[in-house]
mmCIF file of C-alpha atoms in Angstrom:
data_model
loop_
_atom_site.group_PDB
_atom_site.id
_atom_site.type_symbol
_atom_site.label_atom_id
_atom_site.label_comp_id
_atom_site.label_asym_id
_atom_site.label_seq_id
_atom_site.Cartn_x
_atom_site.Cartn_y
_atom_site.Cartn_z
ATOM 1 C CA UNK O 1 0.000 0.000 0.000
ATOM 2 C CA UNK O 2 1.378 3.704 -0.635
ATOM 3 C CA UNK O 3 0.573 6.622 1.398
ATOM 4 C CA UNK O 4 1.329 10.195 0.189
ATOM 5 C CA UNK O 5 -0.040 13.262 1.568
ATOM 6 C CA UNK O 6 0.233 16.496 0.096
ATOM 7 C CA UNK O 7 0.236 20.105 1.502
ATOM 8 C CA UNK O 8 1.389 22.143 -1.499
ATOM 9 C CA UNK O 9 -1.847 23.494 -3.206
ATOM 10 C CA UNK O 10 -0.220 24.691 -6.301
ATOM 11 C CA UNK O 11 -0.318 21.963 -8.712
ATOM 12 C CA UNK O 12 -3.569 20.743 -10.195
ATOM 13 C CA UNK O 13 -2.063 18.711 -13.257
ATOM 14 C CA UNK O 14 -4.217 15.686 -14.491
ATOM 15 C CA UNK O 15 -3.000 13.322 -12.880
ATOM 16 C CA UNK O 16 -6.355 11.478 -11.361
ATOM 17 C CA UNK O 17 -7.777 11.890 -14.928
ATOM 18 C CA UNK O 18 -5.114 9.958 -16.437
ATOM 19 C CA UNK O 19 -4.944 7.412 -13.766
ATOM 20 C CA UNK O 20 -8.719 6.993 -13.917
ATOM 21 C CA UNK O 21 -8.372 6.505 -17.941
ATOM 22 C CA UNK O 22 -5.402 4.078 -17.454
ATOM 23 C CA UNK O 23 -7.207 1.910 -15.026
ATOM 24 C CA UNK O 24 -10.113 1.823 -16.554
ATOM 25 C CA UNK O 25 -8.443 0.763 -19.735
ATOM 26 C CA UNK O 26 -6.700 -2.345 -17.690
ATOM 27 C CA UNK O 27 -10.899 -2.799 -16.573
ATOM 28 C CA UNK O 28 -10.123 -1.919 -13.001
ATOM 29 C CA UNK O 29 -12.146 0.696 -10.576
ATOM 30 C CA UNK O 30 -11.242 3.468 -8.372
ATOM 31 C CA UNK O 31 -12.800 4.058 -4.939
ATOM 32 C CA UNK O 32 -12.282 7.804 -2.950
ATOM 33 C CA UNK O 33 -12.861 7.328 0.698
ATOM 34 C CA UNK O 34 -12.739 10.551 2.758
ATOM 35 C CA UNK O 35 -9.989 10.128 5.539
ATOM 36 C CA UNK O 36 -10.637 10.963 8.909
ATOM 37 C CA UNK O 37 -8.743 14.236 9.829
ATOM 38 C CA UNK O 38 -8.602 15.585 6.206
ATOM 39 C CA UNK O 39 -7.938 14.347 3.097
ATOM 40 C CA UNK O 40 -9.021 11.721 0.612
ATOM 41 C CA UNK O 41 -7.933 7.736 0.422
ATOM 42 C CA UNK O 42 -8.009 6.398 -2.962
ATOM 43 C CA UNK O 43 -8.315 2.598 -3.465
ATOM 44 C CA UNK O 44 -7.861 1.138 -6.863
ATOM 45 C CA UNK O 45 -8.508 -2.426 -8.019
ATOM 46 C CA UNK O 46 -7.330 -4.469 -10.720
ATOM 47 C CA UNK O 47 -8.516 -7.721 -12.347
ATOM 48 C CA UNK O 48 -5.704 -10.749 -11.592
ATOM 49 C CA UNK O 49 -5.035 -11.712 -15.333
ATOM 50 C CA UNK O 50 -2.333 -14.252 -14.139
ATOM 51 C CA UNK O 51 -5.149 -16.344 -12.815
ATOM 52 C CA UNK O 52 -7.434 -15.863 -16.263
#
């Protein structure tokens, strides 16, 4: 699991969008949790093709 929190409010590239279209492309799914404290946890799933 990797953690990374972020407190410079400058950048706002594309970077969820393009993770979004690259998982979605692979058939996966992306979850956003709100974290406790402030903040946003996001959980993404993809399929196991080594056991297809």
């Amino acid at each position: 699991m990797f953690f990374l929190s972020r407190n410079d409010r400058q950048h706002f590239g594309l970077g969820l969008c393009i993770a979004y279209e690259i998982i979605a492309l692979h058939k996966g799914s992306v979850t956003i949790q709100d974290t406790p404290g402030g903040g946003s946890t996001f959980l993404i799933f993809l399929p196991d093709i080594l056991s297809a």
